[in-house]
PDB file of C-alpha atoms in Angstrom:
ATOM      1  CA  MET A  11     -42.107 -13.642 -17.399  1.00 57.00           C
ATOM      2  CA  LEU A  12     -39.392 -12.450 -19.783  1.00 58.00           C
ATOM      3  CA  GLU A  13     -40.030 -11.682 -23.461  1.00 59.00           C
ATOM      4  CA  VAL A  14     -37.277 -10.995 -25.986  1.00 55.00           C
ATOM      5  CA  GLU A  15     -37.671  -9.507 -29.445  1.00 54.00           C
ATOM      6  CA  SER A  16     -34.616  -9.317 -31.714  1.00 49.00           C
ATOM      7  CA  VAL A  17     -34.220  -7.769 -35.162  1.00 43.00           C
ATOM      8  CA  LEU A  18     -31.021  -8.360 -37.098  1.00 45.00           C
ATOM      9  CA  ASP A  19     -28.805  -5.258 -37.329  1.00 44.00           C
ATOM     10  CA  GLU A  20     -31.331  -3.247 -35.286  1.00 45.00           C
ATOM     11  CA  GLY A  21     -31.125  -4.578 -31.742  1.00 51.00           C
ATOM     12  CA  SER A  22     -33.085  -6.453 -29.083  1.00 55.00           C
ATOM     13  CA  ARG A  23     -36.056  -5.578 -26.865  1.00 56.00           C
ATOM     14  CA  PHE A  24     -36.458  -7.174 -23.428  1.00 61.00           C
ATOM     15  CA  VAL A  25     -39.816  -7.090 -21.600  1.00 60.00           C
ATOM     16  CA  VAL A  26     -40.184  -8.256 -17.986  1.00 65.00           C
ATOM     17  CA  LYS A  27     -43.772  -8.927 -16.825  1.00 63.00           C
ATOM     18  CA  LEU A  28     -44.674  -9.430 -13.144  1.00 64.00           C
ATOM     19  CA  PRO A  29     -48.125 -10.567 -11.905  1.00 61.00           C
ATOM     20  CA  GLU A  30     -50.156  -8.200  -9.711  1.00 59.00           C
ATOM     21  CA  GLU A  31     -51.472 -10.838  -7.260  1.00 56.00           C
ATOM     22  CA  LYS A  32     -49.977 -10.581  -3.740  1.00 54.00           C
ATOM     23  CA  ALA A  33     -49.765 -14.357  -3.471  1.00 55.00           C
ATOM     24  CA  TYR A  34     -47.011 -14.322  -6.044  1.00 49.00           C
ATOM     25  CA  PHE A  35     -44.772 -12.498  -3.589  1.00 49.00           C
ATOM     26  CA  GLU A  36     -45.345 -14.815  -0.600  1.00 54.00           C
ATOM     27  CA  ASN A  37     -42.183 -16.069   1.081  1.00 53.00           C
ATOM     28  CA  LYS A  38     -42.030 -19.558  -0.390  1.00 50.00           C
ATOM     29  CA  SER A  39     -38.942 -21.634  -0.824  1.00 48.00           C
ATOM     30  CA  THR A  40     -38.067 -22.193  -4.467  1.00 45.00           C
ATOM     31  CA  VAL A  41     -34.839 -24.027  -3.773  1.00 44.00           C
ATOM     32  CA  SER A  42     -34.540 -27.679  -4.685  1.00 47.00           C
ATOM     33  CA  PHE A  43     -31.587 -29.980  -4.198  1.00 43.00           C
ATOM     34  CA  VAL A  44     -30.196 -32.485  -6.621  1.00 43.00           C
ATOM     35  CA  SER A  45     -27.456 -34.984  -6.070  1.00 47.00           C
ATOM     36  CA  ILE A  46     -24.352 -34.586  -8.176  1.00 42.00           C
ATOM     37  CA  GLN A  47     -21.752 -37.027  -9.313  1.00 43.00           C
ATOM     38  CA  LYS A  48     -18.333 -36.133  -7.995  1.00 42.00           C
ATOM     39  CA  GLY A  49     -16.029 -36.257 -10.972  1.00 41.00           C
ATOM     40  CA  GLU A  50     -12.309 -36.604 -11.193  1.00 38.00           C
ATOM     41  CA  ILE A  51     -10.438 -33.333 -10.909  1.00 35.00           C
ATOM     42  CA  ASN A  52      -8.319 -32.587 -13.940  1.00 38.00           C
ATOM     43  CA  GLU A  53      -4.775 -31.849 -12.825  1.00 39.00           C
ATOM     44  CA  ASP A  54      -4.491 -29.129 -15.453  1.00 37.00           C
ATOM     45  CA  VAL A  55      -7.219 -27.024 -13.835  1.00 32.00           C
ATOM     46  CA  LYS A  56      -6.700 -27.964 -10.203  1.00 43.00           C
ATOM     47  CA  GLU A  57      -4.619 -24.872  -9.567  1.00 46.00           C
ATOM     48  CA  MET A  58      -5.837 -21.339 -10.137  1.00 44.00           C
ATOM     49  CA  ASP A  59      -4.520 -19.994 -13.414  1.00 46.00           C
ATOM     50  CA  ASP A  60      -1.678 -17.499 -13.040  1.00 46.00           C
ATOM     51  CA  SER A  61      -3.491 -14.921 -15.154  1.00 43.00           C
ATOM     52  CA  GLU A  62      -6.527 -15.275 -12.902  1.00 41.00           C
ATOM     53  CA  GLU A  63      -4.347 -14.694  -9.850  1.00 42.00           C
ATOM     54  CA  SER A  64      -2.982 -11.494 -11.332  1.00 38.00           C
ATOM     55  CA  THR A  65      -6.453  -9.939 -11.346  1.00 36.00           C
ATOM     56  CA  ILE A  66      -6.839 -10.416  -7.594  1.00 37.00           C
ATOM     57  CA  VAL A  67      -4.705  -7.479  -6.583  1.00 41.00           C
ATOM     58  CA  GLN A  68      -4.996  -4.652  -9.076  1.00 42.00           C
ATOM     59  CA  ASN A  69      -6.984  -4.090 -12.237  1.00 40.00           C
ATOM     60  CA  SER A  70      -4.739  -1.085 -12.862  1.00 45.00           C
ATOM     61  CA  SER A  71      -1.164  -1.568 -13.985  1.00 53.00           C
ATOM     62  CA  ASN A  72      -0.107   1.437 -11.880  1.00 79.00           C
ATOM     63  CA  GLN A  73       1.710   0.869  -8.620  1.00 90.00           C
ATOM     64  CA  VAL A  74      -0.168   2.007  -5.525  1.00 94.00           C
ATOM     65  CA  ILE A  75       1.163   4.585  -3.051  1.00 96.00           C
ATOM     66  CA  LEU A  76      -0.524   5.212   0.301  1.00 97.00           C
ATOM     67  CA  ILE A  77       0.045   8.750   1.627  1.00 97.00           C
ATOM     68  CA  VAL A  78      -0.490   9.181   5.378  1.00 97.00           C
ATOM     69  CA  ASP A  79      -0.620  12.628   7.005  1.00 95.00           C
ATOM     70  CA  ASP A  80      -3.094  14.420   9.258  1.00 94.00           C
ATOM     71  CA  ASN A  81      -2.552  17.594   7.199  1.00 94.00           C
ATOM     72  CA  LYS A  82      -4.810  17.479   4.149  1.00 94.00           C
ATOM     73  CA  ASP A  83      -2.759  20.094   2.276  1.00 95.00           C
ATOM     74  CA  ILE A  84       0.412  18.027   2.611  1.00 93.00           C
ATOM     75  CA  ARG A  85      -1.408  14.914   1.410  1.00 94.00           C
ATOM     76  CA  SER A  86      -2.713  16.843  -1.582  1.00 95.00           C
ATOM     77  CA  TYR A  87       0.736  18.235  -2.363  1.00 95.00           C
ATOM     78  CA  ILE A  88       2.444  14.832  -2.268  1.00 95.00           C
ATOM     79  CA  SER A  89      -0.407  13.365  -4.287  1.00 95.00           C
ATOM     80  CA  SER A  90       0.030  16.045  -6.962  1.00 95.00           C
ATOM     81  CA  LEU A  91       3.692  15.062  -7.317  1.00 94.00           C
ATOM     82  CA  LEU A  92       2.995  11.376  -7.847  1.00 94.00           C
ATOM     83  CA  GLN A  93      -0.520  10.979  -9.244  1.00 92.00           C
ATOM     84  CA  GLU A  94       0.506  10.930 -12.917  1.00 91.00           C
ATOM     85  CA  THR A  95       2.652   7.852 -12.385  1.00 90.00           C
ATOM     86  CA  PHE A  96       1.002   6.079  -9.448  1.00 93.00           C
ATOM     87  CA  THR A  97      -2.423   5.232  -8.095  1.00 94.00           C
ATOM     88  CA  ILE A  98      -2.778   7.309  -4.916  1.00 95.00           C
ATOM     89  CA  LEU A  99      -4.567   6.377  -1.685  1.00 96.00           C
ATOM     90  CA  GLU A 100      -4.756   8.672   1.353  1.00 96.00           C
ATOM     91  CA  ALA A 101      -5.219   8.307   5.118  1.00 96.00           C
ATOM     92  CA  GLU A 102      -5.360  10.991   7.800  1.00 95.00           C
ATOM     93  CA  ASN A 103      -3.781   8.904  10.569  1.00 95.00           C
ATOM     94  CA  GLY A 104      -1.884   5.706  11.224  1.00 95.00           C
ATOM     95  CA  LYS A 105      -4.931   3.746  12.342  1.00 95.00           C
ATOM     96  CA  LYS A 106      -6.758   4.351   9.073  1.00 96.00           C
ATOM     97  CA  ALA A 107      -3.573   3.703   7.109  1.00 96.00           C
ATOM     98  CA  LEU A 108      -3.137   0.327   8.794  1.00 96.00           C
ATOM     99  CA  GLU A 109      -6.648  -0.688   7.742  1.00 95.00           C
ATOM    100  CA  ILE A 110      -6.021   0.373   4.143  1.00 95.00           C
ATOM    101  CA  ALA A 111      -2.626  -1.343   4.027  1.00 95.00           C
ATOM    102  CA  ARG A 112      -4.117  -4.643   5.192  1.00 92.00           C
ATOM    103  CA  GLU A 113      -6.990  -4.393   2.741  1.00 91.00           C
ATOM    104  CA  VAL A 114      -5.207  -3.087  -0.366  1.00 91.00           C
ATOM    105  CA  GLY A 115      -1.508  -3.891   0.072  1.00 90.00           C
ATOM    106  CA  PRO A 116       0.071  -0.755  -1.439  1.00 94.00           C
ATOM    107  CA  ASP A 117       3.461  -0.907  -3.129  1.00 93.00           C
ATOM    108  CA  ILE A 118       4.875   1.774  -0.822  1.00 95.00           C
ATOM    109  CA  ILE A 119       3.693   3.931   2.092  1.00 97.00           C
ATOM    110  CA  ILE A 120       4.724   7.566   2.617  1.00 97.00           C
ATOM    111  CA  SER A 121       3.851   8.601   6.165  1.00 96.00           C
ATOM    112  CA  ASP A 122       4.278  11.529   8.508  1.00 94.00           C
ATOM    113  CA  ILE A 123       5.468  10.673  12.027  1.00 94.00           C
ATOM    114  CA  MET A 124       3.500  13.096  14.204  1.00 92.00           C
ATOM    115  CA  MET A 125      -0.187  12.141  13.867  1.00 93.00           C
ATOM    116  CA  PRO A 126      -3.188  11.548  16.164  1.00 90.00           C
ATOM    117  CA  GLU A 127      -4.572   8.080  17.094  1.00 91.00           C
ATOM    118  CA  MET A 128      -1.530   6.245  15.707  1.00 94.00           C
ATOM    119  CA  ASP A 129       1.689   8.042  14.776  1.00 94.00           C
ATOM    120  CA  GLY A 130       4.138   7.087  12.044  1.00 94.00           C
ATOM    121  CA  HIS A 131       6.422   5.088  14.314  1.00 95.00           C
ATOM    122  CA  GLU A 132       3.499   3.074  15.693  1.00 96.00           C
ATOM    123  CA  LEU A 133       2.212   2.498  12.165  1.00 96.00           C
ATOM    124  CA  CYS A 134       5.643   1.378  11.026  1.00 95.00           C
ATOM    125  CA  HIS A 135       5.956  -1.036  13.945  1.00 94.00           C
ATOM    126  CA  ALA A 136       2.469  -2.471  13.348  1.00 95.00           C
ATOM    127  CA  LEU A 137       3.075  -3.003   9.623  1.00 95.00           C
ATOM    128  CA  LYS A 138       6.498  -4.594  10.015  1.00 92.00           C
ATOM    129  CA  ASN A 139       5.250  -6.969  12.721  1.00 90.00           C
ATOM    130  CA  ASP A 140       2.280  -8.168  10.678  1.00 89.00           C
ATOM    131  CA  ILE A 141       3.369 -10.932   8.302  1.00 87.00           C
ATOM    132  CA  THR A 142       0.740  -9.865   5.749  1.00 88.00           C
ATOM    133  CA  THR A 143       2.184  -6.332   5.479  1.00 91.00           C
ATOM    134  CA  SER A 144       5.811  -6.657   6.621  1.00 90.00           C
ATOM    135  CA  HIS A 145       7.074  -6.570   3.030  1.00 90.00           C
ATOM    136  CA  ILE A 146       5.615  -3.101   2.257  1.00 93.00           C
ATOM    137  CA  PRO A 147       8.364  -0.432   2.116  1.00 94.00           C
ATOM    138  CA  ILE A 148       7.780   2.668   4.270  1.00 96.00           C
ATOM    139  CA  LEU A 149       9.151   6.172   3.740  1.00 96.00           C
ATOM    140  CA  LEU A 150       8.757   8.374   6.833  1.00 94.00           C
ATOM    141  CA  LEU A 151       8.462  12.177   6.792  1.00 92.00           C
ATOM    142  CA  THR A 152       9.063  14.396   9.813  1.00 86.00           C
ATOM    143  CA  ALA A 153       9.704  18.007  10.770  1.00 82.00           C
ATOM    144  CA  LYS A 154      12.143  16.765  13.417  1.00 78.00           C
ATOM    145  CA  GLY A 155      15.581  16.222  11.968  1.00 73.00           C
ATOM    146  CA  ASP A 156      17.406  15.131  15.105  1.00 79.00           C
ATOM    147  CA  LYS A 157      19.438  11.943  15.154  1.00 84.00           C
ATOM    148  CA  LYS A 158      17.302  10.240  17.825  1.00 88.00           C
ATOM    149  CA  VAL A 159      14.124  10.422  15.719  1.00 88.00           C
ATOM    150  CA  LYS A 160      16.006   9.106  12.708  1.00 87.00           C
ATOM    151  CA  ILE A 161      17.409   6.136  14.630  1.00 89.00           C
ATOM    152  CA  THR A 162      13.978   5.359  16.091  1.00 90.00           C
ATOM    153  CA  SER A 163      12.473   5.434  12.598  1.00 91.00           C
ATOM    154  CA  PHE A 164      14.895   2.845  11.272  1.00 89.00           C
ATOM    155  CA  ASN A 165      14.549   0.722  14.417  1.00 90.00           C
ATOM    156  CA  LYS A 166      10.793   0.636  13.832  1.00 91.00           C
ATOM    157  CA  GLY A 167      11.421  -0.729  10.345  1.00 87.00           C
ATOM    158  CA  ALA A 168      11.326   2.349   8.096  1.00 92.00           C
ATOM    159  CA  ASP A 169      13.029   1.855   4.743  1.00 91.00           C
ATOM    160  CA  ASP A 170      13.878   5.529   4.293  1.00 92.00           C
ATOM    161  CA  TYR A 171      13.510   8.890   6.009  1.00 91.00           C
ATOM    162  CA  ILE A 172      13.053  12.489   4.771  1.00 93.00           C
ATOM    163  CA  THR A 173      13.035  15.685   6.827  1.00 90.00           C
ATOM    164  CA  LYS A 174      10.440  18.403   6.190  1.00 86.00           C
ATOM    165  CA  PRO A 175      10.478  20.715   4.372  1.00 87.00           C
ATOM    166  CA  PHE A 176      11.627  18.493   1.537  1.00 88.00           C
ATOM    167  CA  ASP A 177      12.476  19.074  -2.094  1.00 91.00           C
ATOM    168  CA  SER A 178       9.915  17.518  -4.442  1.00 92.00           C
ATOM    169  CA  GLY A 179      12.668  16.039  -6.589  1.00 93.00           C
ATOM    170  CA  VAL A 180      14.238  14.344  -3.574  1.00 93.00           C
ATOM    171  CA  LEU A 181      10.922  12.751  -2.575  1.00 94.00           C
ATOM    172  CA  ILE A 182      10.237  11.465  -6.080  1.00 94.00           C
ATOM    173  CA  SER A 183      13.791  10.131  -6.360  1.00 94.00           C
ATOM    174  CA  ARG A 184      13.581   8.309  -3.005  1.00 93.00           C
ATOM    175  CA  VAL A 185      10.264   6.704  -3.974  1.00 94.00           C
ATOM    176  CA  GLN A 186      11.620   5.588  -7.344  1.00 93.00           C
ATOM    177  CA  ASN A 187      14.790   4.177  -5.768  1.00 92.00           C
ATOM    178  CA  ILE A 188      12.852   2.128  -3.213  1.00 91.00           C
ATOM    179  CA  LEU A 189      10.538   0.708  -5.870  1.00 91.00           C
ATOM    180  CA  LYS A 190      13.437   0.029  -8.250  1.00 88.00           C
ATOM    181  CA  SER A 191      15.261  -1.850  -5.514  1.00 84.00           C
ATOM    182  CA  ARG A 192      12.186  -4.015  -4.940  1.00 81.00           C
ATOM    183  CA  ALA A 193      11.755  -4.577  -8.665  1.00 82.00           C
ATOM    184  CA  ASP A 194      15.405  -5.633  -9.021  1.00 76.00           C
ATOM    185  CA  LEU A 195      14.993  -8.111  -6.173  1.00 71.00           C
ATOM    186  CA  LYS A 196      11.880  -9.586  -7.797  1.00 72.00           C
ATOM    187  CA  ARG A 197      13.700  -9.989 -11.116  1.00 70.00           C
ATOM    188  CA  THR A 198      16.503 -11.745  -9.262  1.00 64.00           C
ATOM    189  CA  PHE A 199      13.992 -14.159  -7.755  1.00 62.00           C
ATOM    190  CA  GLU A 200      12.230 -14.718 -11.083  1.00 60.00           C
ATOM    191  CA  ASN A 201      15.496 -15.816 -12.687  1.00 57.00           C
ATOM    192  CA  LYS A 202      16.738 -18.002  -9.833  1.00 55.00           C
ATOM    193  CA  LYS A 203      15.809 -21.199  -8.074  1.00 54.00           C
ATOM    194  CA  TRP A 204      14.056 -21.384  -4.723  1.00 55.00           C
ATOM    195  CA  GLU A 205      17.363 -21.923  -2.926  1.00 57.00           C
ATOM    196  CA  ALA A 206      18.647 -18.619  -4.315  1.00 57.00           C
ATOM    197  CA  MET A 207      15.513 -16.794  -3.193  1.00 57.00           C
ATOM    198  CA  GLN A 208      16.194 -17.789   0.388  1.00 56.00           C
ATOM    199  CA  GLU A 209      19.870 -16.814   0.125  1.00 61.00           C
ATOM    200  CA  GLU A 210      19.045 -13.400  -1.375  1.00 58.00           C
ATOM    201  CA  THR A 211      16.549 -12.516   1.381  1.00 58.00           C
ATOM    202  CA  SER A 212      18.404 -10.637   4.117  1.00 55.00           C
ATOM    203  CA  ASN A 213      15.280  -9.547   6.028  1.00 62.00           C
ATOM    204  CA  SER A 214      14.782 -12.102   8.812  1.00 70.00           C
ATOM    205  CA  VAL A 215      10.989 -11.672   8.864  1.00 77.00           C
ATOM    206  CA  GLU A 216      10.666 -12.314   5.142  1.00 79.00           C
ATOM    207  CA  LEU A 217      13.154 -15.202   5.260  1.00 80.00           C
ATOM    208  CA  GLU A 218      11.097 -16.767   8.035  1.00 85.00           C
ATOM    209  CA  PHE A 219       8.009 -16.336   5.866  1.00 88.00           C
ATOM    210  CA  LEU A 220       9.638 -18.003   2.845  1.00 86.00           C
ATOM    211  CA  ASN A 221      10.852 -20.880   5.017  1.00 87.00           C
ATOM    212  CA  LYS A 222       7.371 -21.306   6.463  1.00 91.00           C
ATOM    213  CA  VAL A 223       5.843 -21.388   2.986  1.00 91.00           C
ATOM    214  CA  GLU A 224       8.316 -24.080   1.946  1.00 90.00           C
ATOM    215  CA  ALA A 225       7.679 -26.191   5.049  1.00 92.00           C
ATOM    216  CA  THR A 226       3.909 -25.885   4.642  1.00 94.00           C
ATOM    217  CA  VAL A 227       3.969 -26.859   0.975  1.00 93.00           C
ATOM    218  CA  LEU A 228       6.079 -29.948   1.715  1.00 92.00           C
ATOM    219  CA  GLU A 229       3.781 -30.840   4.611  1.00 92.00           C
ATOM    220  CA  ILE A 230       0.644 -30.688   2.451  1.00 91.00           C
ATOM    221  CA  ILE A 231       2.043 -32.603  -0.555  1.00 90.00           C
ATOM    222  CA  PRO A 232       1.782 -36.115   0.988  1.00 87.00           C
ATOM    223  CA  LYS A 233      -1.910 -35.471   1.650  1.00 83.00           C
ATOM    224  CA  GLY A 234      -2.471 -35.048  -2.089  1.00 77.00           C
ATOM    225  CA  ASN A 235      -4.151 -32.346  -4.198  1.00 75.00           C
ATOM    226  CA  LEU A 236      -2.052 -29.425  -2.991  1.00 82.00           C
ATOM    227  CA  ASN A 237      -3.694 -26.191  -4.123  1.00 84.00           C
ATOM    228  CA  VAL A 238      -3.676 -22.481  -3.389  1.00 88.00           C
ATOM    229  CA  ILE A 239      -6.715 -22.645  -1.107  1.00 89.00           C
ATOM    230  CA  ASP A 240      -5.112 -25.284   1.131  1.00 87.00           C
ATOM    231  CA  LEU A 241      -1.872 -23.319   1.330  1.00 91.00           C
ATOM    232  CA  CYS A 242      -3.673 -20.093   2.271  1.00 91.00           C
ATOM    233  CA  ARG A 243      -5.621 -21.867   4.987  1.00 90.00           C
ATOM    234  CA  GLU A 244      -2.532 -23.463   6.506  1.00 91.00           C
ATOM    235  CA  LEU A 245      -0.592 -20.178   6.462  1.00 91.00           C
ATOM    236  CA  GLY A 246      -3.491 -18.135   7.844  1.00 90.00           C
ATOM    237  CA  PHE A 247      -3.705 -15.823   4.821  1.00 90.00           C
ATOM    238  CA  SER A 248      -6.543 -14.854   2.547  1.00 90.00           C
ATOM    239  CA  ARG A 249      -5.778 -15.717  -1.062  1.00 90.00           C
ATOM    240  CA  THR A 250      -5.564 -12.026  -1.926  1.00 90.00           C
ATOM    241  CA  SER A 251      -3.130 -11.134   0.858  1.00 89.00           C
ATOM    242  CA  LEU A 252      -0.919 -14.166   0.176  1.00 92.00           C
ATOM    243  CA  TYR A 253      -0.831 -13.363  -3.532  1.00 91.00           C
ATOM    244  CA  ARG A 254       0.152  -9.764  -2.791  1.00 89.00           C
ATOM    245  CA  LYS A 255       2.937 -10.759  -0.433  1.00 90.00           C
ATOM    246  CA  VAL A 256       4.375 -13.496  -2.643  1.00 89.00           C
ATOM    247  CA  LYS A 257       4.200 -11.301  -5.741  1.00 88.00           C
ATOM    248  CA  SER A 258       5.767  -8.344  -3.943  1.00 84.00           C
ATOM    249  CA  LEU A 259       8.639 -10.417  -2.539  1.00 83.00           C
ATOM    250  CA  THR A 260       9.423 -12.723  -5.439  1.00 82.00           C
ATOM    251  CA  GLY A 261       7.584 -11.515  -8.535  1.00 83.00           C
ATOM    252  CA  LEU A 262       6.030 -14.992  -8.754  1.00 85.00           C
ATOM    253  CA  SER A 263       2.434 -16.098  -8.536  1.00 88.00           C
ATOM    254  CA  ILE A 264       1.506 -18.518  -5.752  1.00 90.00           C
ATOM    255  CA  ASN A 265       1.364 -21.425  -8.209  1.00 90.00           C
ATOM    256  CA  GLN A 266       4.809 -20.570  -9.572  1.00 88.00           C
ATOM    257  CA  LEU A 267       6.171 -20.440  -6.036  1.00 88.00           C
ATOM    258  CA  ILE A 268       4.661 -23.836  -5.213  1.00 90.00           C
ATOM    259  CA  ARG A 269       6.216 -25.337  -8.338  1.00 90.00           C
ATOM    260  CA  SER A 270       9.608 -23.856  -7.450  1.00 88.00           C
ATOM    261  CA  ILE A 271       9.466 -25.423  -3.986  1.00 91.00           C
ATOM    262  CA  LYS A 272       8.436 -28.789  -5.418  1.00 92.00           C
ATOM    263  CA  MET A 273      11.274 -28.671  -7.935  1.00 92.00           C
ATOM    264  CA  LYS A 274      13.794 -27.940  -5.181  1.00 90.00           C
ATOM    265  CA  ARG A 275      12.549 -30.971  -3.257  1.00 93.00           C
ATOM    266  CA  ALA A 276      12.631 -33.062  -6.430  1.00 94.00           C
ATOM    267  CA  ALA A 277      16.272 -32.132  -7.031  1.00 92.00           C
ATOM    268  CA  GLU A 278      17.158 -33.142  -3.476  1.00 91.00           C
ATOM    269  CA  MET A 279      15.342 -36.482  -3.798  1.00 93.00           C
ATOM    270  CA  LEU A 280      16.925 -37.309  -7.146  1.00 93.00           C
ATOM    271  CA  LEU A 281      20.394 -36.961  -5.648  1.00 91.00           C
ATOM    272  CA  ASN A 282      19.862 -38.269  -2.138  1.00 89.00           C
ATOM    273  CA  GLU A 283      16.994 -40.764  -2.210  1.00 87.00           C
ATOM    274  CA  ASN A 284      17.026 -44.241  -3.702  1.00 85.00           C
ATOM    275  CA  MET A 285      14.174 -43.353  -6.060  1.00 90.00           C
ATOM    276  CA  ASN A 286      13.886 -43.165  -9.827  1.00 92.00           C
ATOM    277  CA  ILE A 287      12.517 -40.134 -11.684  1.00 94.00           C
ATOM    278  CA  SER A 288       8.964 -41.462 -11.889  1.00 94.00           C
ATOM    279  CA  GLU A 289       8.854 -42.232  -8.175  1.00 94.00           C
ATOM    280  CA  VAL A 290      10.109 -38.760  -7.299  1.00 94.00           C
ATOM    281  CA  ALA A 291       7.549 -37.122  -9.578  1.00 93.00           C
ATOM    282  CA  PHE A 292       4.609 -39.097  -8.223  1.00 92.00           C
ATOM    283  CA  SER A 293       5.691 -38.581  -4.601  1.00 92.00           C
ATOM    284  CA  LEU A 294       5.475 -34.823  -5.207  1.00 93.00           C
ATOM    285  CA  ASP A 295       1.943 -35.116  -6.620  1.00 89.00           C
ATOM    286  CA  PHE A 296       2.918 -34.863 -10.296  1.00 90.00           C
ATOM    287  CA  LYS A 297       0.640 -37.260 -12.165  1.00 87.00           C
ATOM    288  CA  ASP A 298       2.052 -36.331 -15.564  1.00 90.00           C
ATOM    289  CA  LEU A 299       5.707 -37.339 -15.931  1.00 93.00           C
ATOM    290  CA  LYS A 300       6.130 -35.230 -19.073  1.00 93.00           C
ATOM    291  CA  TYR A 301       4.909 -32.128 -17.236  1.00 93.00           C
ATOM    292  CA  PHE A 302       7.299 -32.899 -14.360  1.00 94.00           C
ATOM    293  CA  ARG A 303      10.274 -33.115 -16.732  1.00 94.00           C
ATOM    294  CA  THR A 304       9.267 -29.846 -18.412  1.00 93.00           C
ATOM    295  CA  ALA A 305       8.870 -28.020 -15.088  1.00 92.00           C
ATOM    296  CA  PHE A 306      12.177 -29.396 -13.810  1.00 93.00           C
ATOM    297  CA  LYS A 307      14.022 -28.322 -16.956  1.00 92.00           C
ATOM    298  CA  LYS A 308      12.507 -24.847 -16.720  1.00 90.00           C
ATOM    299  CA  GLN A 309      13.901 -24.412 -13.201  1.00 88.00           C
ATOM    300  CA  TYR A 310      17.256 -26.174 -13.499  1.00 89.00           C
ATOM    301  CA  GLY A 311      17.997 -25.791 -17.204  1.00 90.00           C
ATOM    302  CA  MET A 312      18.172 -29.533 -17.830  1.00 93.00           C
ATOM    303  CA  VAL A 313      16.016 -32.638 -17.645  1.00 93.00           C
ATOM    304  CA  PRO A 314      16.131 -34.735 -14.422  1.00 93.00           C
ATOM    305  CA  SER A 315      18.308 -37.496 -15.900  1.00 93.00           C
ATOM    306  CA  LYS A 316      20.995 -35.031 -16.973  1.00 93.00           C
ATOM    307  CA  TYR A 317      20.772 -33.248 -13.612  1.00 92.00           C
ATOM    308  CA  ILE A 318      21.490 -36.535 -11.839  1.00 92.00           C
ATOM    309  CA  LYS A 319      24.517 -37.281 -14.034  1.00 90.00           C
ATOM    310  CA  MET A 320      25.995 -33.820 -13.540  1.00 89.00           C
ATOM    311  CA  ASN A 321      25.422 -33.529  -9.797  1.00 86.00           C
ATOM    312  CA  LYS A 322      25.868 -36.995  -8.329  1.00 74.00           C
ATOM    313  CA  THR A 323      29.394 -37.434  -6.966  1.00 61.00           C
ATOM    314  CA  GLU A 324      31.593 -40.345  -7.869  1.00 46.00           C
ATOM    315  CA  ASN A 325      31.195 -41.679  -4.341  1.00 42.00           C
ATOM    316  CA  THR A 326      27.408 -41.701  -4.469  1.00 51.00           C
ATOM    317  CA  ILE A 327      26.119 -45.220  -4.021  1.00 50.00           C
ATOM    318  CA  ASP A 328      23.881 -46.169  -6.951  1.00 53.00           C
ATOM    319  CA  PRO A 329      22.291 -49.602  -6.333  1.00 53.00           C
ATOM    320  CA  GLU A 330      21.391 -50.043 -10.012  1.00 54.00           C
ATOM    321  CA  ARG A 331      24.969 -49.321 -11.119  1.00 47.00           C
ATOM    322  CA  ILE A 332      26.356 -51.771  -8.534  1.00 41.00           C
ATOM    323  CA  LYS A 333      24.000 -54.513  -9.752  1.00 47.00           C
ATOM    324  CA  LYS A 334      25.153 -54.018 -13.337  1.00 45.00           C
ATOM    325  CA  GLU A 335      28.841 -54.040 -12.359  1.00 40.00           C
ATOM    326  CA  MET A 336      28.362 -57.260 -10.371  1.00 40.00           C
ATOM    327  CA  ASN A 337      26.347 -58.816 -13.232  1.00 45.00           C
ATOM    328  CA  PHE A 338      23.240 -59.245 -11.077  1.00 39.00           C
TER     329      PHE A 338
END
C-alpha cells in the first residue's frame, strides 16, 4: 500500500507498506489481458520524430574518438591531447576496438598498427568491410615508416597515416582535417537533392549503401505504411546503427533521407509517367496532398506544377494538352 502526504510549499511524504504474511509473496500471476480496438494510425506520428532520433546516438554534443593502442601510456597521452574537445573511448587491441565501434559508432578511430589479438590493419579491414562501420574514418599510427607499411595501410582502408614519434600538433591537425572533411560532405548533402548525394559519394561501398537504401525504400512504399522500423529490418540494421551511418554520411535523419528518396521518385514520375500530381503523391504513400507539395518544394525549390512546366521538354507527350488542342 502506498500513502502520500503533501503540504504546500513544504514537500511530500511517501510511505510504502508491505504485509508480513508469506502468502502475499507467493508466485501468482497478476497479469490480465484485455482486448483493444486497433485505431487508425495518424500519418503525422507514424514516423519517429527527428528530434527523437537524434537522442539515439549521443546525449553529448561532443564528437567521439576511439583510441586504440596496447600501450596504456600512449593511449593516455593521446587522450590528454583531445579530451577537452572530444569524448574519448579507449581499447587495448583491435578486437576490443571492433566491438566498441559496432556498439558506439565513434566519429573517428585513432589506432596503432602493431597490437595483439587484432592489429591495426586487421581492424581497419574489418571496419571497412562491415557496412555498419565502413563510414568511420580511421587514422593509423605506427613506428614503422617504410613505404610498404604505408601502402598496406591505405589498401586496408585507412583515411590517414602518422609515423611515431609524432608531433602533438600534427596529430590534432590531422584529426580536425578528417572531421572537417566529413562535416563539409554532410553539409553538401544537406543542401542537395538525393541525386546529388549519390553523385558526390566517391566511395564505392558507401555509394552501394545509398543505392541499396533507395531501392529498399521504393520497394517498401507500395506495401504501404513505410516507416523506420521496416527500413531497418529490410536493410539488416538496428535503428541505432542505421541512424548513425545515415547521419554520419549525409547529415540527415532517417526520416529526412526517406523523404528525399520519395521526392526524387516523385520528380521522375511527374515528368515521365502519365499521372497527375495527386496520383503521384498517393502512389508514394502521401495521404496529405498539401504536405506532399510542401515537401516537394523544400527539396526542389518549387511546387510540383511549376517543376513540371520547367522540366518537361517541348516534345513530351501530354495527353491532356493534346485533348484540349483537338477540342476533345
